[in-house]
CSV table of C-alpha atoms in Angstrom, one decimal:
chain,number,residue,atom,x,y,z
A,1,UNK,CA,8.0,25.4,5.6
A,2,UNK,CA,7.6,22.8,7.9
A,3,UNK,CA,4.4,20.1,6.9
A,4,UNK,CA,1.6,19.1,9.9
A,5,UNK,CA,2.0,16.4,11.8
A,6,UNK,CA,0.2,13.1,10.0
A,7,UNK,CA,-0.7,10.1,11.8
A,8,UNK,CA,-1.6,7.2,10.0
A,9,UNK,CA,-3.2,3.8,10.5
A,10,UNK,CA,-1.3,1.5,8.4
A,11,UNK,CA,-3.1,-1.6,6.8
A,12,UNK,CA,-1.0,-3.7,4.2
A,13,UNK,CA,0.1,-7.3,3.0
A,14,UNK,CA,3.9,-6.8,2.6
A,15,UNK,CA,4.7,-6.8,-0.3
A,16,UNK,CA,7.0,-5.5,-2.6
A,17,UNK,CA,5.5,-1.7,-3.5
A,18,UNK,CA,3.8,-2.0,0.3
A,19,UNK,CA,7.4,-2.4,1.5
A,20,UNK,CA,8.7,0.6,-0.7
A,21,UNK,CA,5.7,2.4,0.8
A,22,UNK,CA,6.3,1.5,4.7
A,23,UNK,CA,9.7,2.8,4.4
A,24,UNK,CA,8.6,5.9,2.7
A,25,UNK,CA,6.6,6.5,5.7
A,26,UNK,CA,9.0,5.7,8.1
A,27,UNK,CA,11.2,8.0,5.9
A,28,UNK,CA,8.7,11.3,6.2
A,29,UNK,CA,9.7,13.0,9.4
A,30,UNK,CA,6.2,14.3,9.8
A,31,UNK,CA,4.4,11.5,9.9
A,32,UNK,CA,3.7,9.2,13.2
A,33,UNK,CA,2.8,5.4,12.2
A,34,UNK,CA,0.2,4.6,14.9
A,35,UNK,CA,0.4,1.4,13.7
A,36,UNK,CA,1.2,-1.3,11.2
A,37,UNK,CA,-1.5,-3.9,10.7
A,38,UNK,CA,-1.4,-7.2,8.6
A,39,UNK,CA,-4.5,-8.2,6.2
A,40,UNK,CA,-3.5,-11.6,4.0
A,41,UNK,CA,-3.0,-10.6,0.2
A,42,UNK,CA,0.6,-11.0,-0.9
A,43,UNK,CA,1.5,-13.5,1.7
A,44,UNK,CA,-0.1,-14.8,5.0
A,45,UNK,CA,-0.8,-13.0,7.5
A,46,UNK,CA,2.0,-14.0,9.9
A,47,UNK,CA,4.7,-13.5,7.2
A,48,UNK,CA,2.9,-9.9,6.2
A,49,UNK,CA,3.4,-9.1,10.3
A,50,UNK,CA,7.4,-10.4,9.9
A,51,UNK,CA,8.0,-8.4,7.2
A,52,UNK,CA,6.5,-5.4,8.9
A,53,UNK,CA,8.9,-6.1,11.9
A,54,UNK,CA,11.4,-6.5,10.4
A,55,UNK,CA,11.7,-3.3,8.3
A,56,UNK,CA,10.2,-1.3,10.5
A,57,UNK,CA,13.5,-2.2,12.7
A,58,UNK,CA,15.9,-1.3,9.9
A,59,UNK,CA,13.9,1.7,9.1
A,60,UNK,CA,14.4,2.7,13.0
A,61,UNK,CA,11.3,2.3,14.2
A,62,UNK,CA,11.4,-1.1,15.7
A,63,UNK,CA,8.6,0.5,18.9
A,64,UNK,CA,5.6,0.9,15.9
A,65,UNK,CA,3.0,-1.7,17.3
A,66,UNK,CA,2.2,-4.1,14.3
A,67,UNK,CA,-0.7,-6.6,14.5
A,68,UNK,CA,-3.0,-9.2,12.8
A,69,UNK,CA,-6.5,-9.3,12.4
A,70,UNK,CA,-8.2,-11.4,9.8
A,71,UNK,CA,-6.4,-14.1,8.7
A,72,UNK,CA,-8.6,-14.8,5.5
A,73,UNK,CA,-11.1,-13.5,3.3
A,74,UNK,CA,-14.5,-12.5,4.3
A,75,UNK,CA,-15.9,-15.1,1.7
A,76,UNK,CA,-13.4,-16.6,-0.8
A,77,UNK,CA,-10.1,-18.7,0.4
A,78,UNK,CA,-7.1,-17.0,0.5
A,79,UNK,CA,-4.9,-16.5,-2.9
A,80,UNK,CA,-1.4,-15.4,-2.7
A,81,UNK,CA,0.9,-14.0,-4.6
A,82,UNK,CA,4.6,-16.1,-4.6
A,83,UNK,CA,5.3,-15.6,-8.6
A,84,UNK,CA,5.0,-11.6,-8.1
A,85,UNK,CA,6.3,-11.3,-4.8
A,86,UNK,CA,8.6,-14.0,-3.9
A,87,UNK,CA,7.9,-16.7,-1.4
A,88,UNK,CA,8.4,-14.1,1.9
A,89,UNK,CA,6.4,-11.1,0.2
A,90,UNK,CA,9.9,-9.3,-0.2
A,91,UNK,CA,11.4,-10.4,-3.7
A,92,UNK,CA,15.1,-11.6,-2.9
A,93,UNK,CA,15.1,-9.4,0.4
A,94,UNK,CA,16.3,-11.1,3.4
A,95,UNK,CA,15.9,-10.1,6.9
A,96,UNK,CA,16.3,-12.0,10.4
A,97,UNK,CA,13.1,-12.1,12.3
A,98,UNK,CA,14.0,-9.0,15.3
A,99,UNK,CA,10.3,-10.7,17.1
A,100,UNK,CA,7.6,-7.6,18.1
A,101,UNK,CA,9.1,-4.6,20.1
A,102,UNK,CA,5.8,-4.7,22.1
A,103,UNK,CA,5.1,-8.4,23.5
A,104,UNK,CA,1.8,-8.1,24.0
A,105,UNK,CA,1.4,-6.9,20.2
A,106,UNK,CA,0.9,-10.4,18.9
A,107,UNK,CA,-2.3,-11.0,21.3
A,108,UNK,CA,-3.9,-7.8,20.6
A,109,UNK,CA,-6.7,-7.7,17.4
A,110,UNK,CA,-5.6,-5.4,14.4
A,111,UNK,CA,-9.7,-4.6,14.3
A,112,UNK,CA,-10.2,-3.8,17.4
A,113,UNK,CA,-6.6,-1.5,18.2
A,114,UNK,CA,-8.0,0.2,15.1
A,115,UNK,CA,-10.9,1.1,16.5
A,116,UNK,CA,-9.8,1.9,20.0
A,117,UNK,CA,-7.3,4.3,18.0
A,118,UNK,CA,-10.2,5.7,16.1
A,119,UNK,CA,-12.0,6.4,19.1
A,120,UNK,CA,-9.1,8.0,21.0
A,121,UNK,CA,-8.5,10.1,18.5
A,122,UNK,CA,-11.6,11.8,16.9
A,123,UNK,CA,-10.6,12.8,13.5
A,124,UNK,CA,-7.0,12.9,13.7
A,125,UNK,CA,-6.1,9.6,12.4
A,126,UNK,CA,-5.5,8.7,8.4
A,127,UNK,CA,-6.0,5.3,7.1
A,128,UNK,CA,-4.1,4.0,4.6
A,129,UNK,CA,-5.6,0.7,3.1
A,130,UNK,CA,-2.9,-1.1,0.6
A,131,UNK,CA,-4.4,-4.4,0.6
A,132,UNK,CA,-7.6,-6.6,0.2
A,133,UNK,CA,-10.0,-4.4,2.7
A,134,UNK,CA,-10.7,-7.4,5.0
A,135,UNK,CA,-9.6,-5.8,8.4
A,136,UNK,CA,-11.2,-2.3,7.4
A,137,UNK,CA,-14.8,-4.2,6.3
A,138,UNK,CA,-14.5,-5.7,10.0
A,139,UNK,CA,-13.8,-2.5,11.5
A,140,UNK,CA,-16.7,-0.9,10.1
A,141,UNK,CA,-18.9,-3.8,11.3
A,142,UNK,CA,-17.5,-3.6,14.7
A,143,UNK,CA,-17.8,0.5,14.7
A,144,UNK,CA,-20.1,1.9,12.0
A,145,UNK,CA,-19.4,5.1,13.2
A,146,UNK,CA,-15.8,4.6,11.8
A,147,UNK,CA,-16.0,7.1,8.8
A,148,UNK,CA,-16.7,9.6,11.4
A,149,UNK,CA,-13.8,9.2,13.6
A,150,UNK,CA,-10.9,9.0,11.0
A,151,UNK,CA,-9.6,12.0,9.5
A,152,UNK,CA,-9.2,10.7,6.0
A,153,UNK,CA,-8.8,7.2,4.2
A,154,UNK,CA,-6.9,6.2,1.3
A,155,UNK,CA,-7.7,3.5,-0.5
A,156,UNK,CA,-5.0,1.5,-2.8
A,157,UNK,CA,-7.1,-0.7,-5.0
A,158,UNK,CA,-9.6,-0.6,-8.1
A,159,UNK,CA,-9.0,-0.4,-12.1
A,160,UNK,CA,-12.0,1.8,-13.9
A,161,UNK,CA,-10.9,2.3,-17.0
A,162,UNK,CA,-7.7,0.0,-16.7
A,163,UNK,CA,-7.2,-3.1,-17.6
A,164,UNK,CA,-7.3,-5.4,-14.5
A,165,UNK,CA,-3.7,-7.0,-13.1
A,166,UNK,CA,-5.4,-9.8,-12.0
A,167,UNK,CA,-8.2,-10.8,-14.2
A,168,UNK,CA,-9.2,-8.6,-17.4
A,169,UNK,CA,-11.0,-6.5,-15.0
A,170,UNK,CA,-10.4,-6.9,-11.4
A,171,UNK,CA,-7.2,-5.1,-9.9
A,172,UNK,CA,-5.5,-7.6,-7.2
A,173,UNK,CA,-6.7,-5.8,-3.9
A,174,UNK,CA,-10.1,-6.1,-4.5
A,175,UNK,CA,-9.9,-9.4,-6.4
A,176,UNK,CA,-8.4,-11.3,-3.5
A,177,UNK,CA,-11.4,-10.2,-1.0
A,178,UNK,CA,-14.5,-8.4,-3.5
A,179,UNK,CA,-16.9,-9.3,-0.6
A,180,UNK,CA,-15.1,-6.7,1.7
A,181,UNK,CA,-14.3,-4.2,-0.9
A,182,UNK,CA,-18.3,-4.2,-1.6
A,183,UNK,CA,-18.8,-3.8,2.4
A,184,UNK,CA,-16.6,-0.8,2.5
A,185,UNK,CA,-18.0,1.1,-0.3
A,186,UNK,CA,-21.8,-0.3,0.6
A,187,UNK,CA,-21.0,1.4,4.3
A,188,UNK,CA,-19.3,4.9,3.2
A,189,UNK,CA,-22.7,5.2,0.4
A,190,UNK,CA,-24.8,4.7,3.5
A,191,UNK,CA,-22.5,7.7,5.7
A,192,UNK,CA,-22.8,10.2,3.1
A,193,UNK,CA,-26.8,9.3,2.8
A,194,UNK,CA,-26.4,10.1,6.6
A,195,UNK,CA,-25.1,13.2,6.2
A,196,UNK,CA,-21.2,12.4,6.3
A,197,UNK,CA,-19.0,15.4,4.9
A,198,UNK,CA,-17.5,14.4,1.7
A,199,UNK,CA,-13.8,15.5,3.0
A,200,UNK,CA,-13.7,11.9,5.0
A,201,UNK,CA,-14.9,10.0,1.8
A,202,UNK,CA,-12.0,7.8,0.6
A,203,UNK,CA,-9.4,8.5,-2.0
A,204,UNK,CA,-9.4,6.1,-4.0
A,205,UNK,CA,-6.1,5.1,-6.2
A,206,UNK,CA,-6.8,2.7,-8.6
A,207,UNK,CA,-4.7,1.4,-11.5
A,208,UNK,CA,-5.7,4.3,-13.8
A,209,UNK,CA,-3.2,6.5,-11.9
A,210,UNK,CA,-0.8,4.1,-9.9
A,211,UNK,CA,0.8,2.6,-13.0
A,212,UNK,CA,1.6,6.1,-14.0
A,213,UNK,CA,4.2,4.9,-11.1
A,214,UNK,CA,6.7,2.9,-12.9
A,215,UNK,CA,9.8,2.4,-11.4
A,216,UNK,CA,12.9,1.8,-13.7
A,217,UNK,CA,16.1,0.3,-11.4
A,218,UNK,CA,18.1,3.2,-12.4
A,219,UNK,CA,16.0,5.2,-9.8
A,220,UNK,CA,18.1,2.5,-7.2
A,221,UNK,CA,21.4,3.9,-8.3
A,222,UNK,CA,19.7,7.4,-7.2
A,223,UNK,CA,18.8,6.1,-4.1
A,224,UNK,CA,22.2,4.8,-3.4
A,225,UNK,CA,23.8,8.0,-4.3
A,226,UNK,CA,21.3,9.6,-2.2
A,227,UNK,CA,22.0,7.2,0.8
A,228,UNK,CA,25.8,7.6,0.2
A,229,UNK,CA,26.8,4.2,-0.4
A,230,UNK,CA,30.1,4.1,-1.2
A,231,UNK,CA,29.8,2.0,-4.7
A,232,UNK,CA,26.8,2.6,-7.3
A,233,UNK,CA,23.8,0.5,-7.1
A,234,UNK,CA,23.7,-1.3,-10.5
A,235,UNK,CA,20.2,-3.6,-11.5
A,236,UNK,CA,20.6,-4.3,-14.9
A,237,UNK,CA,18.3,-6.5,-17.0
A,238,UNK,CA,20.8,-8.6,-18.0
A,239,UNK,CA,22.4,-9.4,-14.3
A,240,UNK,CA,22.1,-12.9,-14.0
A,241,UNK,CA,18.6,-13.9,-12.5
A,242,UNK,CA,18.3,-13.4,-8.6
A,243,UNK,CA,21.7,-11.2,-8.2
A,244,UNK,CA,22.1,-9.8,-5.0
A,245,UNK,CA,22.8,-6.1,-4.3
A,246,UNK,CA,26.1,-5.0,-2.8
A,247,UNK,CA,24.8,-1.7,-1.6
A,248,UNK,CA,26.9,-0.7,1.8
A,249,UNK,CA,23.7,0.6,3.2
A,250,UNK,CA,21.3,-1.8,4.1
A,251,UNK,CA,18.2,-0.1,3.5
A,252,UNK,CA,19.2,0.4,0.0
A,253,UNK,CA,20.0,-3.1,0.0
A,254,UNK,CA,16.9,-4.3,1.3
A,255,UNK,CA,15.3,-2.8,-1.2
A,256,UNK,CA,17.0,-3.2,-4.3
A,257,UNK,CA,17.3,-6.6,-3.7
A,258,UNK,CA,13.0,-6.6,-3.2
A,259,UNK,CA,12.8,-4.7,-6.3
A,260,UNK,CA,15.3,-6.6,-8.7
A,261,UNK,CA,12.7,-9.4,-8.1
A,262,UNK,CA,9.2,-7.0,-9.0
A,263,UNK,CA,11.4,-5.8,-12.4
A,264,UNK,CA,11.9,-9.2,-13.2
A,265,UNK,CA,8.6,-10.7,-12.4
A,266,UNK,CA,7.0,-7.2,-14.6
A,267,UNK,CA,9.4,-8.6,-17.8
A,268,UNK,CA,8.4,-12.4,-17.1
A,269,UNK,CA,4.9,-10.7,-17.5
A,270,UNK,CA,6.2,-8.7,-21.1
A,271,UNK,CA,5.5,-5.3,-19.2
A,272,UNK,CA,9.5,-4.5,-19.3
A,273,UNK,CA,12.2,-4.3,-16.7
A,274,UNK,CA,10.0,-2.1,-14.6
A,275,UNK,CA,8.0,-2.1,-11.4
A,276,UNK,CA,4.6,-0.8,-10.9
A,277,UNK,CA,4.9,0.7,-7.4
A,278,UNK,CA,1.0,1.7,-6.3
A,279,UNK,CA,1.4,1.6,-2.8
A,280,UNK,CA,3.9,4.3,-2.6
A,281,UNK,CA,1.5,6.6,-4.5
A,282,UNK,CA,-1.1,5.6,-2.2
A,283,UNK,CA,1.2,6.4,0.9
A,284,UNK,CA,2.6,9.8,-0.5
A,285,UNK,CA,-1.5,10.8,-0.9
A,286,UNK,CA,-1.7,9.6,3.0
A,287,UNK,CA,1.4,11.8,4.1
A,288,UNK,CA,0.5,14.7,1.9
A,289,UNK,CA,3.6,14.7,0.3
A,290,UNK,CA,2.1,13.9,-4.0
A,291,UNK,CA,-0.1,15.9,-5.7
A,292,UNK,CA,-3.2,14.6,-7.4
A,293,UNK,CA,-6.6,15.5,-8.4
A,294,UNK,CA,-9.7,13.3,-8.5
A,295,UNK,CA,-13.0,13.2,-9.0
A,296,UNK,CA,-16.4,12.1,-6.5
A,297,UNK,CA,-18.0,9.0,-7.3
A,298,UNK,CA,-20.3,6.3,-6.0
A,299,UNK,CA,-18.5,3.0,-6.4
A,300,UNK,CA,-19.1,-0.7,-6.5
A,301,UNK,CA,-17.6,-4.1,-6.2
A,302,UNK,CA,-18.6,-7.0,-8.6
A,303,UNK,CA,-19.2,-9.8,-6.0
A,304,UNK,CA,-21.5,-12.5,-7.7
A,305,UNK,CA,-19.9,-13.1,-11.6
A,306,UNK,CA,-17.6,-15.7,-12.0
A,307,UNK,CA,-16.5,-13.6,-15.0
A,308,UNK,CA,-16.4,-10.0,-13.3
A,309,UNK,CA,-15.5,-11.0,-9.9
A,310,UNK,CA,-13.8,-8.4,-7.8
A,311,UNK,CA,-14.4,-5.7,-10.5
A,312,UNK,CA,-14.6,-1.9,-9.3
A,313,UNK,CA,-17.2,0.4,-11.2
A,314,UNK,CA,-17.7,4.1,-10.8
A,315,UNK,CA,-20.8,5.8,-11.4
A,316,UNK,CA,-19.6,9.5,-12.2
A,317,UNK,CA,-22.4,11.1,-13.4
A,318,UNK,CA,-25.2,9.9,-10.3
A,319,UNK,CA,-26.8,7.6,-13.0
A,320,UNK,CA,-27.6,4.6,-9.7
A,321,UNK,CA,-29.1,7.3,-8.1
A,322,UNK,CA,-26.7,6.7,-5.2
A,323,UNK,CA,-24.3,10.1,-3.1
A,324,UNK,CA,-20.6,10.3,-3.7
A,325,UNK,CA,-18.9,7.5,-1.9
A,326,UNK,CA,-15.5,8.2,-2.9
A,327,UNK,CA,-12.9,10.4,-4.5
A,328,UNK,CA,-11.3,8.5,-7.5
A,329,UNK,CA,-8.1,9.6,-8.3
A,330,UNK,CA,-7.2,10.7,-11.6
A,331,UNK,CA,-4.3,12.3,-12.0
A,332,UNK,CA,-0.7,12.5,-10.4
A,333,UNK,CA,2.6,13.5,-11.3
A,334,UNK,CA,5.4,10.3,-10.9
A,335,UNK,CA,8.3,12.5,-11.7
A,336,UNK,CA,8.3,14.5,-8.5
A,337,UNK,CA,6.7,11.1,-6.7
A,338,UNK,CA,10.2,9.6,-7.7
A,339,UNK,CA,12.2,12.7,-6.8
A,340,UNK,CA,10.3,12.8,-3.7
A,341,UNK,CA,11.0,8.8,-2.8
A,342,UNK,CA,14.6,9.1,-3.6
A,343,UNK,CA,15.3,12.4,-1.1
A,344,UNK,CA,12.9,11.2,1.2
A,345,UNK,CA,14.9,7.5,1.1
A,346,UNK,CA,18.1,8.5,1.2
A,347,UNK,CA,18.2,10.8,4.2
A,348,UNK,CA,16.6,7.9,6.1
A,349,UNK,CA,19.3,5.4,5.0
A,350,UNK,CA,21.9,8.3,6.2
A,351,UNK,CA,20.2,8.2,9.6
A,352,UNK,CA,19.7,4.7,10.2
A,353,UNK,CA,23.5,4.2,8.6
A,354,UNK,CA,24.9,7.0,9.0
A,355,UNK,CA,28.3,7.1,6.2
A,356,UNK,CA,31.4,7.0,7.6
C-alpha cells in the first residue's frame, strides 16, 4: 500500500543526526521537502545552509529551496557545538560547496517563506523542528495564527525524566535558545485555550525516547550492503582516529564518514562507540514512517535559573491548571526505525549511484 503524500517544512542546524535525518527524507519517496531552513545550533547559520546544499545535491534534490533566518538566539549568544560535531557540523564528511539551486534563495527570509508556505497551504504542511526553535518562535510572532495553518509539528528537543546532554537537565535544543523554546510552548498553551484541536499540538520527542535511538556502526556495513557498494563498510572502534570511509557510494560515504566522528565523540564522552541519532526519530514521526505513542501535556521552558536554564517540564496530570500544549512522546520502537533507515538509505544511494 502506497503511503500519502507528506510535505514537510524542514528547520535544522546540520548536524550530524540532522544530516542522517535530511537524507532520510530525501530517501522517503512520499515525502516533498518544501523546504530546508537553517536556525544556528550545531554550527552557524551559513555553514548549517552549506551543509543543507550540499547533501541535498548528493541526495538528488539539489532544486529544494534552503534558507536562513535568525542568525542568533532570541536572548543568549550563540554556543556551538565543534567537539560533538566537528568544525563543519558534519564529523569528517566533506563536500564541495554546489552554491543554492535557486539564486534568489539566499535573499529570501527562512521566517517569512515559512509563513508564506503556511498560508498557501492551509493545513497541508508538517513542520519538523530539529534545532533550537529560534526561526519557529519568530514565525509565530510574525503569524500567530500559525498553529492553525500547519498540519502537524514535530518537535525534536526536551529531556523530562532524562538526564540532560547538555547541562544535568537541559537537553541541547532547548539549552542553546530556552527563551524561544518558552515562546513556542507559551503560544501553542494560548491556541488550545482558543480553541485549537489537539491533533495540530506538537509531538514532542525528547531524550526519554530519542536515545532509545542508538546507532552502532555496524548498521553502516548494512547500509552499504543495502546501497551495493562493492566492499563492506567497516567503522571499528579501534580504526585509527579520523579514518576515512572507502565506501564506493558516496552517500554511504558521506555518511559513515559523519558518523565515525558522532561514535567517537559518544566514547570520548564514556557513552560507548555509539551514536545517539534523535533527529532521524523525529523525522521518521514527520514522514509517518515510526511508530510511537505519547502522551498530552502542558509544557514549559526554564528561562530565568542559572542552574535550570533551558530545562523542559511537563505537567501531565493538569496540576498548573494550564490545556494540553503538546503530545510528549513516550515510546518508540528503534529496531524497525533502524530497519526502516537502512531500506529507506540504501535504495536512495542505488538511485543517486546507481551500481554498475
Amino acid at each position: 500500500m502506497s503511503q500519502p503524500r507528506i510535505r514537510i517544512l524542514l528547520d535544522n542546524d546540520t548536524g550530524i543526526d540532522d544530516a542522517l535525518a535530511l537524507a532520510y527524507l530525501a530517501a522517503c519517496e512520499h515525502v516533498e521537502i518544501v523546504a530546508v531552513t537553517a536556525t544556528p545550533g550545531n554550527v552557524e547559520a551559513d555553514q548549517v545552509a552549506a551543509n543543507n546544499r550540499a547533501l541535498l545535491a548528493l541526495c538528488g534534490a539539489p532544486q529544494v529551496p534552503v534558507l536562513i533566518g535568525a542568525r542568533k538566539p532570541l536572548a543568549l549568544p550563540l554556543l556551538t557545538t565543534p567537539e560533538t560535531h566537528g568544525p563543519q557540523g558534519v564529523g569528517y564528511a566533506t563536500l564541495p560547496e554546489p552554491g543554492p539551486a535557486d539564486p534568489g534563495a539566499g535573499e529570501r527570509d527562512a521566517v517569512d517563506h515559512w509563513i508564506e508556505a503556511a498560508r498557501a497551504n492551509p493545513g497541508e504542511l508538517t513542520a519538523l523542528l530539529s534545532a533550537p526553535l529560534t526561526n519557529f518562535a519568530l514565525a509565530l510572532r510574525r503569524e500567530p495564527k500559525l498553529p492553525w495553518l500547519l498540519g502537524r509539528v514535530v518537535i525534536m528537543g526536551g529531556a523530562f525524566y532524562h538526564q540532560g546532554n547538555t547541562t544535568p537537565t537541559a537537553e541541547w535544543n532547548t539549552h542553546v535558545d530556552p527563551h524561544a523554546a518558552a515562546e513556542v510552548y507559551a503560544a501553542y498553551t494560548a491556541a488550545a485555550e482558543a480553541g485549537l484541536e489537539a491533533a495540530k499540538l506538537p509531538i514532542v520527542c525528547s531524550l526519554d525516547t530519542t536515545e532509545r535511538f542508538e546507532m552502532h556502526p555496524e548498521l553502516l556495513t548494512d547500509l552499504a550492503a543495502a546501497a551495493g557498494c562493492t566492499e563492506p563498510e567497516t567503522v571499528r572502534e579501534d580504526d585509527p582516529e579520523g579514518t576515512r570511509s572507502t565506501a564506493s557510494n558516496p552517500l554511504v560515504r558521506y555518511l559513515s564518514d559523519a558518523l565515525r566522528f558522532y561514535f567517537e565523540f559518544h566514547r570520548d564522552y564514556d557513552q560507548g562507540y555509539i551514536a545517539h541519532v534523535h533527529d532521524f526519530f523525529a523525522a521518521g514521526i514527520a514522514a509517518g514512517t515510526l511508530e510511537y505513542k505519547s502522551r498530552a501535556a502542558n509544557v514549559a521552558v526554564e528561562t530565568e535559573s542559572p542552574l535550570l536554564i533551558g530545562t523542559t517540564v511537563a505537567d501531565f496530570r493538569a496540576l498548573w491548571g494550564k490545556p494540553a500544549n503538546a503530545h510528549v512522546v513516550t515510546w518508540n520502537d528503534p529496531a524497525a526505525g533502524f530497519a526502516e533507515l537502512v531500506e529507506k538509505l540504501g535504495a536512495l544511494a542505488r538511485r543517486v549511484t546507481p551500481v554498475p
